[in-house]
Amino acid sequence: MTQPTQERMQTYSREQIEQVVGLDTTALGTIRDAFIALGRGEVVQPPILSMAIEEANGEVDVKTAHIQGLKHFAIKISPGFFNNPARGLPSLNGLMVVFSAETGLAKALLDDGGYLTAIRTALAGAVAAEALSRPDSKRVALIGAGEQASLQLEALRLVRDIESVDVWARDKERAERFARETEERLGLTVRSHDSLHAVCQNADIIITATPSHTPLLEYSMLPEGVHVTAMGSDSPEKRELEADVLTDCDYFVCDSRAQSEINGELKGLDDDQAKACEVYELGKLLADGRRLREGDEAETSITVADLTGTGVQDTAIASLALARLAQR
């Protein structure tokens, strides 16, 4: 009896993946649908496997998830080494392995160097802003001036008509350079600022995209009606938001409460603060078709989203990448 021939696993480079996956409306819908599947309970998603490499200011995360009905699932290995920019190297790296959800056979190695993680993170920010910010939001404050801040801004433009951007970073020169390059590239009005209070005061949407280990944003900095998307806190030692941002805002939303309590902003609350903080999950809101900005307080409510990054996003973006690569 002839034994079936196992199909060879395909390997795709970052260059090949960049040609087929980017910040577009289809990719946005893919990440939105992944959140909805998570909210409906249609996802198997184990806890993150995380390892710190303190002597190199580094960390490694392993994430995965299975979405019911999807042909594939992905396992993502994502190192982040934050001394790398001083060496002329990117902070983030990694790869994804895609398996058949029917046979468990490895189908593809996506050697993307962290590109798909960066793209799905930016798209998740856009999904959160679409669901939680005021529809007429036009002014963005960026806290952080790295690659993810830039991608967050570009993804946000898929869902909001952005006109002006204010940026702050610990490195003043980097913020100034970011402002010049972004204004030239996107044709927006972009200004750099020396203080966090100044960068936030006119914002409709605030995006925090830093690897900070100490809180940066305080509730007193938030203007009326603003939406905050925070995605820098994705490991136990990181924090971007003071506790009062979570407890005093009108609505606090996270991608995964369990992850936020370990890796995200909820871990910064003491027991009394945690009891006073009502928590919503983005996927459940989307699955239920529920909008938090309603009625007389829609224009003045302050919403906050804590995005720690979920395995379901990785499986979703990897499946989209594999489908598009196969078409080519």
Short mmCIF file of N, CA and C in Angstrom, two decimals, residues 154-229:
data_model
loop_
_atom_site.label_atom_id
_atom_site.label_comp_id
_atom_site.label_asym_id
_atom_site.label_seq_id
_atom_site.Cartn_x
_atom_site.Cartn_y
_atom_site.Cartn_z
N GLU A 154 -0.99 55.11 11.17
CA GLU A 154 -1.43 54.73 9.83
C GLU A 154 -2.67 53.84 9.87
N ALA A 155 -2.71 52.89 10.80
CA ALA A 155 -3.88 52.02 10.92
C ALA A 155 -5.10 52.81 11.37
N LEU A 156 -4.90 53.76 12.26
CA LEU A 156 -6.00 54.59 12.74
C LEU A 156 -6.67 55.35 11.61
N ARG A 157 -5.92 55.71 10.61
CA ARG A 157 -6.47 56.46 9.48
C ARG A 157 -7.42 55.61 8.62
N LEU A 158 -7.44 54.31 8.85
CA LEU A 158 -8.41 53.45 8.18
C LEU A 158 -9.81 53.65 8.73
N VAL A 159 -9.90 54.15 9.98
CA VAL A 159 -11.21 54.23 10.65
C VAL A 159 -11.57 55.64 11.09
N ARG A 160 -10.62 56.58 11.10
CA ARG A 160 -10.89 57.94 11.52
C ARG A 160 -10.20 58.93 10.57
N ASP A 161 -10.84 60.07 10.35
CA ASP A 161 -10.31 61.11 9.47
C ASP A 161 -9.37 62.01 10.26
N ILE A 162 -8.13 61.59 10.38
CA ILE A 162 -7.15 62.29 11.21
C ILE A 162 -6.57 63.50 10.47
N GLU A 163 -6.50 64.63 11.19
CA GLU A 163 -5.98 65.86 10.59
C GLU A 163 -4.67 66.31 11.22
N SER A 164 -4.52 66.11 12.53
CA SER A 164 -3.31 66.60 13.19
C SER A 164 -2.81 65.60 14.21
N VAL A 165 -1.49 65.65 14.46
CA VAL A 165 -0.83 64.70 15.36
C VAL A 165 0.12 65.47 16.26
N ASP A 166 0.11 65.15 17.54
CA ASP A 166 1.08 65.65 18.50
C ASP A 166 1.86 64.45 19.04
N VAL A 167 3.16 64.60 19.21
CA VAL A 167 3.98 63.46 19.61
C VAL A 167 4.93 63.85 20.74
N TRP A 168 5.11 62.93 21.68
CA TRP A 168 6.09 63.07 22.76
C TRP A 168 6.86 61.77 22.88
N ALA A 169 8.16 61.89 23.15
CA ALA A 169 9.00 60.74 23.45
C ALA A 169 10.06 61.17 24.44
N ARG A 170 10.57 60.22 25.21
CA ARG A 170 11.62 60.55 26.18
C ARG A 170 12.84 61.18 25.48
N ASP A 171 13.12 60.68 24.28
CA ASP A 171 14.21 61.23 23.46
C ASP A 171 13.63 62.37 22.62
N LYS A 172 13.92 63.61 23.00
CA LYS A 172 13.34 64.77 22.34
C LYS A 172 13.70 64.81 20.86
N GLU A 173 14.94 64.52 20.53
CA GLU A 173 15.37 64.55 19.14
C GLU A 173 14.63 63.51 18.30
N ARG A 174 14.37 62.37 18.90
CA ARG A 174 13.63 61.33 18.17
C ARG A 174 12.20 61.77 17.90
N ALA A 175 11.58 62.43 18.86
CA ALA A 175 10.23 62.95 18.65
C ALA A 175 10.21 64.00 17.55
N GLU A 176 11.20 64.88 17.55
CA GLU A 176 11.27 65.92 16.51
C GLU A 176 11.47 65.30 15.14
N ARG A 177 12.33 64.30 15.05
CA ARG A 177 12.56 63.62 13.77
C ARG A 177 11.30 62.90 13.31
N PHE A 178 10.63 62.25 14.25
CA PHE A 178 9.37 61.56 13.93
C PHE A 178 8.35 62.55 13.37
N ALA A 179 8.26 63.72 14.00
CA ALA A 179 7.30 64.73 13.55
C ALA A 179 7.60 65.18 12.13
N ARG A 180 8.87 65.46 11.84
CA ARG A 180 9.24 65.92 10.49
C ARG A 180 8.94 64.84 9.45
N GLU A 181 9.36 63.62 9.73
CA GLU A 181 9.21 62.55 8.74
C GLU A 181 7.75 62.19 8.53
N THR A 182 6.96 62.17 9.61
CA THR A 182 5.55 61.81 9.48
C THR A 182 4.77 62.88 8.74
N GLU A 183 5.06 64.14 9.02
CA GLU A 183 4.39 65.24 8.31
C GLU A 183 4.66 65.16 6.81
N GLU A 184 5.91 64.87 6.47
CA GLU A 184 6.27 64.78 5.05
C GLU A 184 5.64 63.55 4.39
N ARG A 185 5.63 62.44 5.10
CA ARG A 185 5.15 61.18 4.51
C ARG A 185 3.63 61.12 4.39
N LEU A 186 2.93 61.62 5.40
CA LEU A 186 1.47 61.47 5.44
C LEU A 186 0.72 62.76 5.12
N GLY A 187 1.41 63.88 5.05
CA GLY A 187 0.74 65.14 4.74
C GLY A 187 -0.14 65.65 5.86
N LEU A 188 0.16 65.27 7.11
CA LEU A 188 -0.59 65.73 8.26
C LEU A 188 0.19 66.83 8.98
N THR A 189 -0.51 67.59 9.79
CA THR A 189 0.16 68.54 10.67
C THR A 189 0.66 67.78 11.90
N VAL A 190 1.98 67.75 12.11
CA VAL A 190 2.57 66.97 13.19
C VAL A 190 3.50 67.87 14.01
N ARG A 191 3.30 67.88 15.33
CA ARG A 191 4.10 68.70 16.23
C ARG A 191 4.69 67.83 17.34
N SER A 192 5.93 68.09 17.70
CA SER A 192 6.54 67.41 18.85
C SER A 192 6.44 68.30 20.07
N HIS A 193 6.40 67.69 21.26
CA HIS A 193 6.22 68.42 22.51
C HIS A 193 7.22 67.95 23.55
N ASP A 194 7.51 68.86 24.50
CA ASP A 194 8.46 68.54 25.56
C ASP A 194 7.80 67.89 26.77
N SER A 195 6.48 68.03 26.91
CA SER A 195 5.82 67.50 28.10
C SER A 195 4.60 66.66 27.73
N LEU A 196 4.28 65.72 28.61
CA LEU A 196 3.12 64.87 28.39
C LEU A 196 1.82 65.66 28.51
N HIS A 197 1.77 66.62 29.42
CA HIS A 197 0.56 67.44 29.55
C HIS A 197 0.28 68.18 28.24
N ALA A 198 1.32 68.73 27.64
CA ALA A 198 1.14 69.50 26.41
C ALA A 198 0.71 68.62 25.25
N VAL A 199 1.25 67.41 25.16
CA VAL A 199 0.93 66.56 24.02
C VAL A 199 -0.50 66.05 24.08
N CYS A 200 -1.06 65.96 25.30
CA CYS A 200 -2.39 65.38 25.47
C CYS A 200 -3.53 66.40 25.45
N GLN A 201 -3.25 67.67 25.67
CA GLN A 201 -4.31 68.62 26.03
C GLN A 201 -5.37 68.83 24.96
N ASN A 202 -5.05 68.64 23.68
CA ASN A 202 -6.02 68.85 22.61
C ASN A 202 -6.44 67.56 21.92
N ALA A 203 -6.11 66.42 22.48
CA ALA A 203 -6.29 65.15 21.79
C ALA A 203 -7.72 64.64 21.83
N ASP A 204 -8.15 64.05 20.72
CA ASP A 204 -9.36 63.25 20.68
C ASP A 204 -9.04 61.78 20.96
N ILE A 205 -7.85 61.37 20.52
CA ILE A 205 -7.36 60.00 20.73
C ILE A 205 -5.91 60.08 21.20
N ILE A 206 -5.60 59.36 22.26
CA ILE A 206 -4.23 59.25 22.76
C ILE A 206 -3.78 57.81 22.57
N ILE A 207 -2.60 57.63 21.99
CA ILE A 207 -2.04 56.29 21.80
C ILE A 207 -0.71 56.22 22.52
N THR A 208 -0.57 55.27 23.43
CA THR A 208 0.69 55.04 24.12
C THR A 208 1.35 53.80 23.53
N ALA A 209 2.57 53.96 23.07
CA ALA A 209 3.28 52.87 22.40
C ALA A 209 4.74 52.90 22.84
N THR A 210 4.97 52.51 24.09
CA THR A 210 6.31 52.56 24.67
C THR A 210 6.59 51.26 25.42
N PRO A 211 7.87 50.98 25.70
CA PRO A 211 8.22 49.85 26.57
C PRO A 211 8.43 50.28 28.01
N SER A 212 7.72 51.33 28.45
CA SER A 212 7.96 51.92 29.76
C SER A 212 7.70 50.95 30.90
N HIS A 213 8.54 51.02 31.92
CA HIS A 213 8.36 50.23 33.14
C HIS A 213 7.71 51.05 34.25
N THR A 214 7.51 52.35 34.02
CA THR A 214 6.86 53.21 35.00
C THR A 214 5.71 53.95 34.31
N PRO A 215 4.60 54.17 35.01
CA PRO A 215 3.45 54.83 34.40
C PRO A 215 3.80 56.22 33.85
N LEU A 216 3.23 56.53 32.70
CA LEU A 216 3.46 57.81 32.04
C LEU A 216 2.22 58.70 32.07
N LEU A 217 1.07 58.10 31.85
CA LEU A 217 -0.16 58.86 31.66
C LEU A 217 -0.97 58.90 32.95
N GLU A 218 -1.38 60.10 33.36
CA GLU A 218 -2.23 60.28 34.54
C GLU A 218 -3.61 60.76 34.10
N TYR A 219 -4.61 60.50 34.94
CA TYR A 219 -5.97 60.89 34.60
C TYR A 219 -6.08 62.40 34.41
N SER A 220 -5.34 63.16 35.18
CA SER A 220 -5.42 64.62 35.09
C SER A 220 -4.97 65.15 33.74
N MET A 221 -4.25 64.34 32.96
CA MET A 221 -3.79 64.75 31.63
C MET A 221 -4.85 64.58 30.56
N LEU A 222 -5.94 63.88 30.87
CA LEU A 222 -6.90 63.47 29.84
C LEU A 222 -7.96 64.54 29.62
N PRO A 223 -8.10 65.03 28.38
CA PRO A 223 -9.17 65.99 28.09
C PRO A 223 -10.53 65.30 28.00
N GLU A 224 -11.57 66.06 28.16
CA GLU A 224 -12.93 65.54 28.11
C GLU A 224 -13.20 64.86 26.76
N GLY A 225 -13.83 63.68 26.81
CA GLY A 225 -14.23 62.98 25.59
C GLY A 225 -13.14 62.20 24.90
N VAL A 226 -11.94 62.13 25.48
CA VAL A 226 -10.82 61.48 24.81
C VAL A 226 -10.95 59.95 24.88
N HIS A 227 -10.35 59.30 23.91
CA HIS A 227 -10.16 57.85 23.96
C HIS A 227 -8.67 57.56 24.05
N VAL A 228 -8.29 56.63 24.91
CA VAL A 228 -6.89 56.22 25.08
C VAL A 228 -6.74 54.77 24.64
N THR A 229 -5.77 54.52 23.78
CA THR A 229 -5.38 53.15 23.45
C THR A 229 -3.95 52.94 23.93
#
